[in-house]
Coordinates of C-alpha atoms and ligand atoms in Angstrom, one line a residue:
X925 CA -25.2 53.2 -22.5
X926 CA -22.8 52.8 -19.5
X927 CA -20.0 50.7 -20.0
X928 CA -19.1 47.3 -18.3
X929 CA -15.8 46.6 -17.6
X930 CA -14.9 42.5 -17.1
X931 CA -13.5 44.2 -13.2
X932 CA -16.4 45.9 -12.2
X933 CA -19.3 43.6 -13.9
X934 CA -17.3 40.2 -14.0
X935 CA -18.9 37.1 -16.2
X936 CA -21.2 35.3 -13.6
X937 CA -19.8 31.6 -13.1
X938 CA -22.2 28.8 -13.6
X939 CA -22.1 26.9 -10.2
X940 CA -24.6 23.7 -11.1
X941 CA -23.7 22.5 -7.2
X942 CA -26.0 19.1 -7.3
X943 CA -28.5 20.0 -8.9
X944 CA -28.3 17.6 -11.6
X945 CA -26.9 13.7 -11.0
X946 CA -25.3 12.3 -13.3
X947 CA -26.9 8.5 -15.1
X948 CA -25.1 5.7 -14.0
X949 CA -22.4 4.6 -17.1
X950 CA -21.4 1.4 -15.7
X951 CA -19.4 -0.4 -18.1
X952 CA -21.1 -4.4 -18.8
X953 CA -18.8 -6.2 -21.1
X954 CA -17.3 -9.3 -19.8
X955 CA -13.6 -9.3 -17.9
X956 CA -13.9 -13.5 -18.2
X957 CA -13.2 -13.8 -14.9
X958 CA -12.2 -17.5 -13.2
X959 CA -13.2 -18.5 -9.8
X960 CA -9.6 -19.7 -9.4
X961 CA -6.3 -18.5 -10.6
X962 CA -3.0 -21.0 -11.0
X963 CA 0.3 -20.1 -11.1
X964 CA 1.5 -19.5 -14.8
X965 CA 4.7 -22.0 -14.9
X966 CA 6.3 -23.0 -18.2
X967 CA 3.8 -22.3 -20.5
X968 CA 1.0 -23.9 -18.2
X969 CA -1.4 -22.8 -15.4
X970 CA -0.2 -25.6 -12.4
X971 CA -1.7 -25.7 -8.6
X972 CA 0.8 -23.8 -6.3
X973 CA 2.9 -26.8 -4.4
X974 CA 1.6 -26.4 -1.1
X975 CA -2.0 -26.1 -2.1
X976 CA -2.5 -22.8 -0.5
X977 CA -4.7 -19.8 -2.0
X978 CA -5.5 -16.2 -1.0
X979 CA -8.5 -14.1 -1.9
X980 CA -8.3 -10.9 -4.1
X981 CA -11.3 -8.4 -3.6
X982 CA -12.9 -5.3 -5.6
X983 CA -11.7 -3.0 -3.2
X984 CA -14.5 -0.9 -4.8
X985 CA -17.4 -3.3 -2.7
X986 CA -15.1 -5.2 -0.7
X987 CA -16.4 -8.3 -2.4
X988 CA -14.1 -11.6 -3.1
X989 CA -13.2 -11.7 -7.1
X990 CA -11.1 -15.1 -6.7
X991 CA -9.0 -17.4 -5.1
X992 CA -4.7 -16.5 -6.3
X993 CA -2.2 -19.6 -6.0
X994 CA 0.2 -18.4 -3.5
X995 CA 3.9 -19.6 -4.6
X996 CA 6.4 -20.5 -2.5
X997 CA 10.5 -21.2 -2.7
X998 CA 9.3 -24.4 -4.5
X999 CA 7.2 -23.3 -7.2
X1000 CA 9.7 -20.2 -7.4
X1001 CA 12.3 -23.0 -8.3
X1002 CA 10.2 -24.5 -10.6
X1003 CA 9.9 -21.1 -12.1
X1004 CA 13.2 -20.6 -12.8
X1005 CA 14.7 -23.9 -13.6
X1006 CA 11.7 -23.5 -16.1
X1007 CA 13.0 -20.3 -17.7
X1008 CA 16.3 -21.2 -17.4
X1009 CA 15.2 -24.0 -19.9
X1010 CA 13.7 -21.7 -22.1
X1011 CA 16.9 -19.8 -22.1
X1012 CA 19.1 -22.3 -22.8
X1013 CA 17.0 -24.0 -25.4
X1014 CA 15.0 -21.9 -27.2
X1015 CA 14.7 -18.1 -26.9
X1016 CA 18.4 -16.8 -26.0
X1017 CA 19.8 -18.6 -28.9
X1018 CA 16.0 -17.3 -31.2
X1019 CA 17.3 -15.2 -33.7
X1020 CA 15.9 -11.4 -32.6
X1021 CA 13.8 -10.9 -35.9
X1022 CA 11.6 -13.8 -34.6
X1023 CA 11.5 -13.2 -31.0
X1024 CA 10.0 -10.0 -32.7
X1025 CA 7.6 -11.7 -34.0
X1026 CA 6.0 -12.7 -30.8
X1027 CA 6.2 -9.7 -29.3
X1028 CA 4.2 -8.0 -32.0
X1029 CA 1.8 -10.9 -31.4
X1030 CA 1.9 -10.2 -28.2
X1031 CA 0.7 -6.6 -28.3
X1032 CA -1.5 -7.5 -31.4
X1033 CA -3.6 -9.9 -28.7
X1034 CA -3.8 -7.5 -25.9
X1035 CA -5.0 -5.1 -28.2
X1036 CA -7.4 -7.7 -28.9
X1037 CA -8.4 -8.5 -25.3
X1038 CA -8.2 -4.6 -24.2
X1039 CA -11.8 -4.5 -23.1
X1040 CA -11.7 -7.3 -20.8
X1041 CA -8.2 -6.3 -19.6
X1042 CA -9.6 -3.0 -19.1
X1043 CA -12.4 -4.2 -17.1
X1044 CA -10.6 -6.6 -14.9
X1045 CA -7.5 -3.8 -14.0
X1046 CA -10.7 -1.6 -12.6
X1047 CA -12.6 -4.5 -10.6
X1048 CA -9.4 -5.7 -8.8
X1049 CA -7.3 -2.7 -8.2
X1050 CA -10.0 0.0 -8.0
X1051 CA -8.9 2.6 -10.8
X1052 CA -11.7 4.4 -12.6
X1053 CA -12.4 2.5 -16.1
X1054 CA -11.7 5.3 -18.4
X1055 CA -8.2 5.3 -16.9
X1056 CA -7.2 1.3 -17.3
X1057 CA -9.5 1.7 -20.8
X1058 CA -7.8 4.6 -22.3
X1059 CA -4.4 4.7 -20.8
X1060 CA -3.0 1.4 -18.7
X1061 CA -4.0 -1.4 -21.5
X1062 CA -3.5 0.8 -24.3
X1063 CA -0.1 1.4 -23.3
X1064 CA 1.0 -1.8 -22.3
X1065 CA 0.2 -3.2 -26.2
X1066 CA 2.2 0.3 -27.1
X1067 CA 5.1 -1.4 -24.9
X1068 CA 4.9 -4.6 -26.4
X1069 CA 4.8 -3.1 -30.1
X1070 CA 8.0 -0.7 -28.8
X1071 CA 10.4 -3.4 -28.0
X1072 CA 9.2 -5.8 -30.5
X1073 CA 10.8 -3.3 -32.5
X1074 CA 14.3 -3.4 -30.7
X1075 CA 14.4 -7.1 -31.0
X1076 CA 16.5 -7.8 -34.3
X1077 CA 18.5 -4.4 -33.3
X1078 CA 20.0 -5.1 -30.4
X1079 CA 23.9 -4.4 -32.1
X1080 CA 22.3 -0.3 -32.4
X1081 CA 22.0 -0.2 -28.8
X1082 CA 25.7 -0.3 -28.3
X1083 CA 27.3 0.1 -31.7
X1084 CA 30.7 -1.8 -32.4
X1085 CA 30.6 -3.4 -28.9
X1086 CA 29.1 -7.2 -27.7
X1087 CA 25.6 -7.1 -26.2
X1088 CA 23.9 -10.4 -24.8
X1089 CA 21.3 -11.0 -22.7
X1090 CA 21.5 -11.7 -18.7
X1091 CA 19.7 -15.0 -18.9
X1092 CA 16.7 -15.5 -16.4
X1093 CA 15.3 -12.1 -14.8
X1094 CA 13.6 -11.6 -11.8
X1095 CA 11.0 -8.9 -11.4
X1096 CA 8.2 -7.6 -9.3
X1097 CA 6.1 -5.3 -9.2
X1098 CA 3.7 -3.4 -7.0
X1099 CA -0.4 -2.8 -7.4
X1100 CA -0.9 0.5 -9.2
X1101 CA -0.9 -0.2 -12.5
X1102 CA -0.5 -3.5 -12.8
X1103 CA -0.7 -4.4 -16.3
X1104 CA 1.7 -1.6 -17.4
X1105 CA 4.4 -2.3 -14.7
X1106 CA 4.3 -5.9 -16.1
X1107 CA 4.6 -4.7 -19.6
X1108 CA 7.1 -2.2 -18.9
X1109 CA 9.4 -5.2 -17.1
X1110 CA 8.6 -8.1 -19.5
X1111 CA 8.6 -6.5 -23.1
X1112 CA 12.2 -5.3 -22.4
X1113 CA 13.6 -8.3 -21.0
X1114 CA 12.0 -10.7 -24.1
X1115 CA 13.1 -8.3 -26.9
X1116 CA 16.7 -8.4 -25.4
X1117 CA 16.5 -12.0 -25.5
X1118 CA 16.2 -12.8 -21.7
X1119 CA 13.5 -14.9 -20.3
X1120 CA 11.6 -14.3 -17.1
X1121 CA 9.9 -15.0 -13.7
X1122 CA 7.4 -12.2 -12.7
X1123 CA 5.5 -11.8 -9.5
X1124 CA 2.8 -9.6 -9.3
X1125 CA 1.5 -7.5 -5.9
X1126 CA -1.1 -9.4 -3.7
X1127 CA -3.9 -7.1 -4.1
X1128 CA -3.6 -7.2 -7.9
X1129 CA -2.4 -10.6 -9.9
X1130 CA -5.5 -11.0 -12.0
X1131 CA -4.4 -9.2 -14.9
X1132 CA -0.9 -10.8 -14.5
X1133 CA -2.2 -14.2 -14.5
X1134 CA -4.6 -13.4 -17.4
X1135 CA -1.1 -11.9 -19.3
X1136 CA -0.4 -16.0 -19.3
X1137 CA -3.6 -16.9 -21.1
X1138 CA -1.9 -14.0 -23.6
X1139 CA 1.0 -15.9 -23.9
X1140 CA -0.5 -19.2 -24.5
X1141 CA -2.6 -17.9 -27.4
X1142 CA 0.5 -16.2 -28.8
X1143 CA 2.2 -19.6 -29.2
X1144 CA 5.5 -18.3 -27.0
X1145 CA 7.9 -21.0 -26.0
X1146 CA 6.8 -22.7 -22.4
X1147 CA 8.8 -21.0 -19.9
X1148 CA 9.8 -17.5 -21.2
X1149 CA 7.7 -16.0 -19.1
X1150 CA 6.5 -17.6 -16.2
X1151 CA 4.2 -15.4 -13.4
X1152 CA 4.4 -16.8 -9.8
X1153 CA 1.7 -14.9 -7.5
X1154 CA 2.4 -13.7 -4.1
X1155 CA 3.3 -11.6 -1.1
X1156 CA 6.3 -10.2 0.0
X1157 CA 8.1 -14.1 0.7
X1158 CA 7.6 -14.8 -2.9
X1159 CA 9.0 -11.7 -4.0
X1160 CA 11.9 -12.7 -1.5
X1161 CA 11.9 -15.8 -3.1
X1162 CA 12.6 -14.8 -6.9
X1163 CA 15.4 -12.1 -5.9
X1164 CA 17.3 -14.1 -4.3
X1165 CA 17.1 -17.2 -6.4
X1166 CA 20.3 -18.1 -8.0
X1167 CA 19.5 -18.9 -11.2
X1168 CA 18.3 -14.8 -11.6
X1169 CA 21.2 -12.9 -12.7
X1170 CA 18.9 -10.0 -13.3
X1171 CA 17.2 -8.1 -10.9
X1172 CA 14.6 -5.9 -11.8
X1173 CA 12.3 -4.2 -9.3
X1174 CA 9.5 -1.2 -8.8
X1175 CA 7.8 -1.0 -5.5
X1176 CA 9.0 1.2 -2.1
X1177 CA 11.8 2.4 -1.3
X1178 CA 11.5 0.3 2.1
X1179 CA 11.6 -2.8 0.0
X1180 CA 13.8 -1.3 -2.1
X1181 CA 16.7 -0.6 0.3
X1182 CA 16.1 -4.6 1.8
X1183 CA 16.2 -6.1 -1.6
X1184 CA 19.7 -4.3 -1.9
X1185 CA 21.0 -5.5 1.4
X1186 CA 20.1 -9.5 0.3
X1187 CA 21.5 -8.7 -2.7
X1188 CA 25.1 -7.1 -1.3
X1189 CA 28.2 -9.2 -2.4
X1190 CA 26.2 -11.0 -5.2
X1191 CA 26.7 -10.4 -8.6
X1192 CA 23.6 -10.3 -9.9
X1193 CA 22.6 -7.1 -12.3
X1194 CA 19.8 -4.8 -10.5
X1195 CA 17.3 -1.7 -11.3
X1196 CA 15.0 -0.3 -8.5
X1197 CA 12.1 1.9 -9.5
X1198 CA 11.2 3.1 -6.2
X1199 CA 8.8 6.2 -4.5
X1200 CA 8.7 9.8 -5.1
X1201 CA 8.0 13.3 -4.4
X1202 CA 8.1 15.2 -7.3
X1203 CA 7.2 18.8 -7.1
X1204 CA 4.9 20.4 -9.8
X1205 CA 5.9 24.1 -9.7
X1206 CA 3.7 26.8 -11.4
X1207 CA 5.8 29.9 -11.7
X1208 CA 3.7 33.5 -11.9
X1209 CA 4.0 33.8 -16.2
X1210 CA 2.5 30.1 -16.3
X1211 CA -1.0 29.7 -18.1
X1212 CA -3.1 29.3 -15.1
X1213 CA -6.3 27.0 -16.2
X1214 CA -3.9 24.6 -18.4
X1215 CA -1.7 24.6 -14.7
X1216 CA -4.6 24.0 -12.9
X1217 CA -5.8 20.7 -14.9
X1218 CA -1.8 19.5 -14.9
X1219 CA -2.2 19.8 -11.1
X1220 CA -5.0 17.7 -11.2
X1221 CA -4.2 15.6 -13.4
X1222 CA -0.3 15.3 -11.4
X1223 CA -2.1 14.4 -8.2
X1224 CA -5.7 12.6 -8.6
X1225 CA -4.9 10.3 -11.3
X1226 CA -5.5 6.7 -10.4
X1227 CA -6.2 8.0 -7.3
X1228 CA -2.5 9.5 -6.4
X1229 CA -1.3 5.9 -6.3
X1230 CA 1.7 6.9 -8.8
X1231 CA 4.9 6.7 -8.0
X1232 CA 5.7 10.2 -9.9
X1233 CA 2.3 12.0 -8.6
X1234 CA 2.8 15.9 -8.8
X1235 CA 1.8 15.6 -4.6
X1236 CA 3.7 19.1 -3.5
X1237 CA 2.6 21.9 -5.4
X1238 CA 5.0 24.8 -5.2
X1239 CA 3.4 27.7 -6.5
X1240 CA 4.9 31.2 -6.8
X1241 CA 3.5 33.5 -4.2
X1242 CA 1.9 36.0 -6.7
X1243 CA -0.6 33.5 -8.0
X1244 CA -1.0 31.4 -4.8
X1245 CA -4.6 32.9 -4.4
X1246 CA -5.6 32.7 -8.2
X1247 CA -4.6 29.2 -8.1
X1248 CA -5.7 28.2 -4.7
X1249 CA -9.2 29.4 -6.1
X1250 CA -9.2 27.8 -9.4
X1251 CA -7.9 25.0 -7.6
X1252 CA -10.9 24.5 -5.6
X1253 CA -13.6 25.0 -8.4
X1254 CA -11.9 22.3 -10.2
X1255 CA -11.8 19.7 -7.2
X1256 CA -15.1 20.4 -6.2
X1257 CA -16.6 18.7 -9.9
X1258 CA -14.5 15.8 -9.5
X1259 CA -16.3 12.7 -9.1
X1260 CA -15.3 10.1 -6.8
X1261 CA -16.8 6.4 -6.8
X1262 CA -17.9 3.2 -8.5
X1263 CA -14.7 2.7 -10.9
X1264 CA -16.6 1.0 -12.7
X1265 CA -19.0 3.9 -13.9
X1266 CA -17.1 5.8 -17.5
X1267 CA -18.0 9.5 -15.5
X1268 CA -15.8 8.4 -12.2
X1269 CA -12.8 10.6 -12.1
X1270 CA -11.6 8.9 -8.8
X1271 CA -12.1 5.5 -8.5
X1272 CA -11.0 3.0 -5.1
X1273 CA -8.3 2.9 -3.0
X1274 CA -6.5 0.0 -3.9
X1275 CA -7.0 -1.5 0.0
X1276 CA -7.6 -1.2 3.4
X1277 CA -4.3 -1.2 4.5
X1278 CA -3.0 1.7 1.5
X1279 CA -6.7 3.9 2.9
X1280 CA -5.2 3.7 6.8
X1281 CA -1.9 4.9 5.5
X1282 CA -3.2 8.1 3.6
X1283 CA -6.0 8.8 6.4
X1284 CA -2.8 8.4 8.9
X1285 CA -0.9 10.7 7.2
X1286 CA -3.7 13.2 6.3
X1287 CA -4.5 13.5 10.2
X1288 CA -0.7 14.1 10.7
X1289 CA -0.8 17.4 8.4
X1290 CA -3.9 18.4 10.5
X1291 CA -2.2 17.7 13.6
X1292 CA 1.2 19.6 12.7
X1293 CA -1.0 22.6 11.3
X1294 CA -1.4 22.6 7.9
X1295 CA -4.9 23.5 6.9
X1296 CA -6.9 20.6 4.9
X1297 CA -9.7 21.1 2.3
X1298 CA -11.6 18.2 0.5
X1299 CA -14.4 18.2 -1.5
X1300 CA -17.0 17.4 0.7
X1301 CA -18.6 14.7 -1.8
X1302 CA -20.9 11.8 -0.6
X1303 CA -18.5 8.6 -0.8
X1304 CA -20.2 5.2 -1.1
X1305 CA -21.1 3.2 1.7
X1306 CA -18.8 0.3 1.3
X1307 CA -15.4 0.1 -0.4
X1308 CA -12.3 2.0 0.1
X1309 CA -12.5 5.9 -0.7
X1310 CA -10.9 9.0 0.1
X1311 CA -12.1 12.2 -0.9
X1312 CA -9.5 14.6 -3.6
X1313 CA -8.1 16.5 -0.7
X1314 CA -5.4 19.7 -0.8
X1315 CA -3.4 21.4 1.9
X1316 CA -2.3 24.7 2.2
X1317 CA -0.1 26.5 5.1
X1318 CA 2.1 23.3 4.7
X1319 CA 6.0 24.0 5.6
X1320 CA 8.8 21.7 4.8
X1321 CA 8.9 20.1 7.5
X1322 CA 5.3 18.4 7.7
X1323 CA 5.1 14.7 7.3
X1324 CA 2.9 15.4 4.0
X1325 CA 5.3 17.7 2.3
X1326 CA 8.1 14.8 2.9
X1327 CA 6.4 11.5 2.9
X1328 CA 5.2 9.6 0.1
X1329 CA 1.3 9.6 0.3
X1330 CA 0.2 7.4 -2.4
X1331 CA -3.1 9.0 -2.5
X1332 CA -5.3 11.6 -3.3
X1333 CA -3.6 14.3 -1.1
X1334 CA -1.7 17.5 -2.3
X1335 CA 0.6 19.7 -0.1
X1336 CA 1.1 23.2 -1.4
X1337 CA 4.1 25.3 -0.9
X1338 CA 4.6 28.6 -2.1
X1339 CA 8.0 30.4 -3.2
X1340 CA 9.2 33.8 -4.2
X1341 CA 12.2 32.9 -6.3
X1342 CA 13.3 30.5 -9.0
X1343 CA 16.1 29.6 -6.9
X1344 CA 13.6 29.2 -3.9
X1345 CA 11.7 27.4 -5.8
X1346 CA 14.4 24.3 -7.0
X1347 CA 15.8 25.0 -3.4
X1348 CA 12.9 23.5 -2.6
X1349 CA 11.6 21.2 -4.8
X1350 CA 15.2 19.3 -4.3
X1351 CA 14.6 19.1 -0.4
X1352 CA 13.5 15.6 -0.6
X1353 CA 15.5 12.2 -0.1
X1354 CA 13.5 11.3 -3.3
X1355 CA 13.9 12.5 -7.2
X1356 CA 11.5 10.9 -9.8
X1357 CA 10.0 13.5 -11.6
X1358 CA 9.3 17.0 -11.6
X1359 CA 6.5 19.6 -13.3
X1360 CA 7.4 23.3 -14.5
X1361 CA 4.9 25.6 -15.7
X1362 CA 6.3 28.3 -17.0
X1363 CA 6.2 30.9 -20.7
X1364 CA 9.7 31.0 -20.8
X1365 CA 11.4 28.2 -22.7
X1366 CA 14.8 29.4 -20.9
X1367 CA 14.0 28.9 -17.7
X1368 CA 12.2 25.2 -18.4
X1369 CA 15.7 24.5 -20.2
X1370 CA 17.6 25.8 -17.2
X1371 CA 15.3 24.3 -14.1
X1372 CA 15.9 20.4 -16.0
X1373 CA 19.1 20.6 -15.3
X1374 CA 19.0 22.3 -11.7
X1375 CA 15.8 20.0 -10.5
X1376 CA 16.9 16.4 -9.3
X1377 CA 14.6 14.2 -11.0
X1378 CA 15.5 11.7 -13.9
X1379 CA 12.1 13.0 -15.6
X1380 CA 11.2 17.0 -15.4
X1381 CA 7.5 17.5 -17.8
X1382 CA 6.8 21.2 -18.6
X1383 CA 3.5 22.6 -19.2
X1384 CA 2.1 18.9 -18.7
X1385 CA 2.5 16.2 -16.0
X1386 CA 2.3 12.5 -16.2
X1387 CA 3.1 12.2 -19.5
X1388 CA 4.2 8.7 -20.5
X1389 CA 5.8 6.8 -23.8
X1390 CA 7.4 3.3 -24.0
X1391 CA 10.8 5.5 -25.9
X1392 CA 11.2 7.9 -23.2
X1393 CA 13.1 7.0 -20.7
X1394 CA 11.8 7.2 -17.1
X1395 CA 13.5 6.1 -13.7
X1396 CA 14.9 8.1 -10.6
X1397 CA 17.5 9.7 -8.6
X1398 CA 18.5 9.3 -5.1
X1399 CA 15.9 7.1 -3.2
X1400 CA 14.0 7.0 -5.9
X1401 CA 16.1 4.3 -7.4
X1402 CA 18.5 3.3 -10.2
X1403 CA 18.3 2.3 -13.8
X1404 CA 15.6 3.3 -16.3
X1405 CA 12.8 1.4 -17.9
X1406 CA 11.5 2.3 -22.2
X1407 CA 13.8 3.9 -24.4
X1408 CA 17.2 2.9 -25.2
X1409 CA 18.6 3.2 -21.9
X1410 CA 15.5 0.7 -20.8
X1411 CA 16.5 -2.0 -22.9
X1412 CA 20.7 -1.7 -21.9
X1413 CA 19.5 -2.2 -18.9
X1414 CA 18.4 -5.8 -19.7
X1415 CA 21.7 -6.3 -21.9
X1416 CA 25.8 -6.9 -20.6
X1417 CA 27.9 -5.0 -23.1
X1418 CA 30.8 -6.6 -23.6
Ligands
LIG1856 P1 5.9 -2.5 -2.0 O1 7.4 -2.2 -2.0 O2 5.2 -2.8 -0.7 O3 5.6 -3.8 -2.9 C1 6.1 -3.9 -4.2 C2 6.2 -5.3 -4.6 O4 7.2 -5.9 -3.8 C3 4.9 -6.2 -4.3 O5 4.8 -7.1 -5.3 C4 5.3 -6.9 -3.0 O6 4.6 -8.1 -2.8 C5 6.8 -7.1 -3.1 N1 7.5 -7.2 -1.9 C6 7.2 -6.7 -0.7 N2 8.2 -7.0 0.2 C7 9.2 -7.6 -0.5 C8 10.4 -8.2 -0.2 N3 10.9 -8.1 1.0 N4 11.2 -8.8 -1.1 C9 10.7 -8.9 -2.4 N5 9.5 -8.4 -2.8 C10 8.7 -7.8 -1.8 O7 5.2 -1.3 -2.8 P2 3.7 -1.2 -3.1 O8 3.0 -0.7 -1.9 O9 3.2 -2.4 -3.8 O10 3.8 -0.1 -4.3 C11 3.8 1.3 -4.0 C12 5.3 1.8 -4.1 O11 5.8 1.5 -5.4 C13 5.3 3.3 -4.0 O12 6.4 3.6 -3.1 C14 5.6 3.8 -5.4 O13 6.2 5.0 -5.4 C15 6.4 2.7 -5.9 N6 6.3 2.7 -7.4 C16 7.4 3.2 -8.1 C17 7.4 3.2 -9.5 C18 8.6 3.7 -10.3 O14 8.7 3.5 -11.5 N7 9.5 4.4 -9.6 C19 6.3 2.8 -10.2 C20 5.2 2.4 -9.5 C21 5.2 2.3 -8.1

């Protein structure tokens, strides 16, 4: 019997193309949705001042979900002189083993509530249900349970010195996981004993302004947190308010850099989480299929709207092919649509304005000469969607190997050398976080010093954990949020 060698009788792959369609999956239960959504203002849900409202839709169907109280410089006050109350009164001077206490409750209830949570993160921001099911909710409560922990240990943080908390905080926060960028800026500040005023992004408050009804049932103090919905002027109008002595904020760098200019000559504390870059470099020893799922996973999760998306793939030059190929295979399963379904890999685009910017930008890499692929899939008829997309023949230069994307899109460099490679990986104004696959244990220990990120992962991407600290270098911002060095940040040490 003649032999068959694997190179010259290779195992047939299974290409299933369409021929099969998946069953819907949608998921029913009920996100107990209201019509209407109030500002949350010491302890209560109150009419915005002014009367005015804006509409927040599923940017899945473009339908309306509800009508959000827009706040202005009033209800900011309002805001403020309420949780500077609760300051004062109650909760600075609680001793920390009880303002445990509500933290715990706090994360016991969203635990609770996770299923409508879940289901209301995916109708108003667009992200696929099995993502805001088994990863944004779960990990808020996991926030919440973290720093309830912290509360009665506040003297370990800085052993033999003074720590105290700022007083009021002000924090915002932008759309792309909006539960979890609320939890990892509230559980913090309340363990250290500090109270605040949150405002959420326009496009997603619902899950904000549920977080109240959370609060209520939990029995916390009226005022301690207080969520004030709005665009950009009400985000103005907390920073600059002087009763915050805390500034806490995660958005763009844009924003970023004008919130520190109207915040020069003040004394108020500030952290900026801002955009990123981060390269996800697969060096030649790497194991190429578990590469090829952290590249996917680095780039196409919640759509690419992540701040620390693995969106320039540097791979080394004697696996480009293998991995361009395997690449491909992978992206061409993935299954974009109704975030709502439990099969969607790639849900919506969180709105029209963030699908311009990333079709922009993707017809700028064409234009400059970088050569696009996309899956090709059928996207539905209304909504907001963009296809998983990859470029290859990208050069440094190109708009989409320096700009932050925020969306499905990967740019592919290649490189020859390690030093090419963190050469190149650091040739970015940004540096959030960074991905090396790699065998050898030395050189992951010896690129996490050399790559400029404040988080390098190694044969994994996106990897998260309320006591691991995360937060950036250079234009990516300053101060970390989780961990130990999360929670100084909401302390003075004396
Ligand atoms: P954005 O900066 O436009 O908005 C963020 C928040 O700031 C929103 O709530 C917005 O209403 C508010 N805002 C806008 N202008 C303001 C102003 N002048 N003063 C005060 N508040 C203002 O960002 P976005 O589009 O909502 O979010 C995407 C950006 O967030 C990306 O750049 C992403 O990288 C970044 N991000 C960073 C992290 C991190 O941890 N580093 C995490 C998530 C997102």
């Amino acid at each position: 019997m003649p032999k068959t060698s694997s190179k010259t009788n290779p195992a047939r792959e299974l290409v299933f193309g369409d021929l099969w369609e998946y069953d819907p999956a949608p998921e029913t239960a009920d996100p107990k949705l209201k019509k209407r959504y109030d500002l949350f203002i010491n302890g209560s849900f109150v009419a915005p001042q002014a009367g005015k409202y804006f509409p927040t839709i599923n940017p899945a169907n473009e339908t309306k979900i509800a009508d959000i109280a827009l706040a202005d410089a009033a209800d900011v006050n309002s805001a403020c002189i309420a949780a500077q109350k609760a300051f004062v009164g109650v909760w600075g001077k609680m001793p920390g083993k009880e303002r445990g206490k509500y933290l715990y409750r706090i994360a016991r209830l969203l635990q609770d509530h996770a299923r409508e949570f879940a289901i209301a993160e995916t109708l108003d921001g667009g992200k696929p249900i099995k993502e805001s099911r088994d990863f944004d909710i779960p990990m808020a409560a996991a926030h919440f349970f973290y720093h309830a922990g912290w509360a009665d240990k506040l003297e370990h943080l800085a052993p033999g010195r003074k720590v105290a908390p700022h007083g009021v905080v002000g924090q915002v926060i932008p759309w792309n996981f909006p539960l979890l960028m609320l939890a990892w800026k509230i559980a913090p500040a309340l363990a250290a004993g500090n109270c605040v005023v949150l405002k959420p992004a326009e496009t997603t408050s619902i899950t904000a302004l549920k977080f109240g009804e959370i609060c209520q049932e939990a029995g916390l103090p009226n005022g301690v947190v207080n969520i004030v919905s709005g665009a950009a002027e009400t985000g103005a109008a907390v920073i600059i308010h002087p009763l915050t002595t805390k500034v806490a904020f995660t958005g763009s760098t844009e924003v970023g850099k004008s919130i520190m200019r109207s915040l020069a000559g003040t004394d108020k504390k500030m952290t900026l989480e801002l955009g990123g870059k981060a390269a996800n470099i697969v060096f030649d020893d790497a194991p190429l299929d578990q590469a090829v799922e952290g590249i996917v996973n680095g780039i196409f999760f919640n759509q690419g709207h992540v701040c620390c998306a693995g969106s320039r793939l540097l791979v080394q030059e004697s696996v480009a092919d293998a991995v361009l190929a395997k690449l491909k295979r992978r992206i061409a399963v993935l299954r974009v649509g109704d975030p709502m379904d439990k099969n969607t890999d790639l849900g919506a685009i969180n709105s029209r304005e963030q699908l311009a910017k990333i079709t922009d930008l993707v017809k700028s890499g064409v234009e400059e000469g970088a050569e696009k692929c996309d899956n090709g899939c059928k996207l539905p008829a209304k909504g907001f969607f963009f296809r998983p997309t990859i470029f290859t023949n990208v050069s440094m230069s190109h708009r989409i190997a320096r700009e932050e994307i925020f969306g499905p899109v990967l740019s592919i460099l290649t490189f020859r050398t390690p030093e090419e490679a963190v050469e190149k990986a650091n040739n970015t104004p940004y540096g959030l976080s960074a991905g090396v696959w790699t065998d050898k244990g030395s050189r992951i220990l010896k690129l996490s010093t050399q790559l400029k990120a404040g988080v390098v992962w190694a044969n994994t991407y996106n990897k998260f954990d309320p006591t691991s600290p995360f937060g950036g270098f250079k234009e990516s911002g300053f101060g970390r949020e989780g961990g130990k060095q999360g929670m100084l940040d909401y302390l003075s040490v004396g």
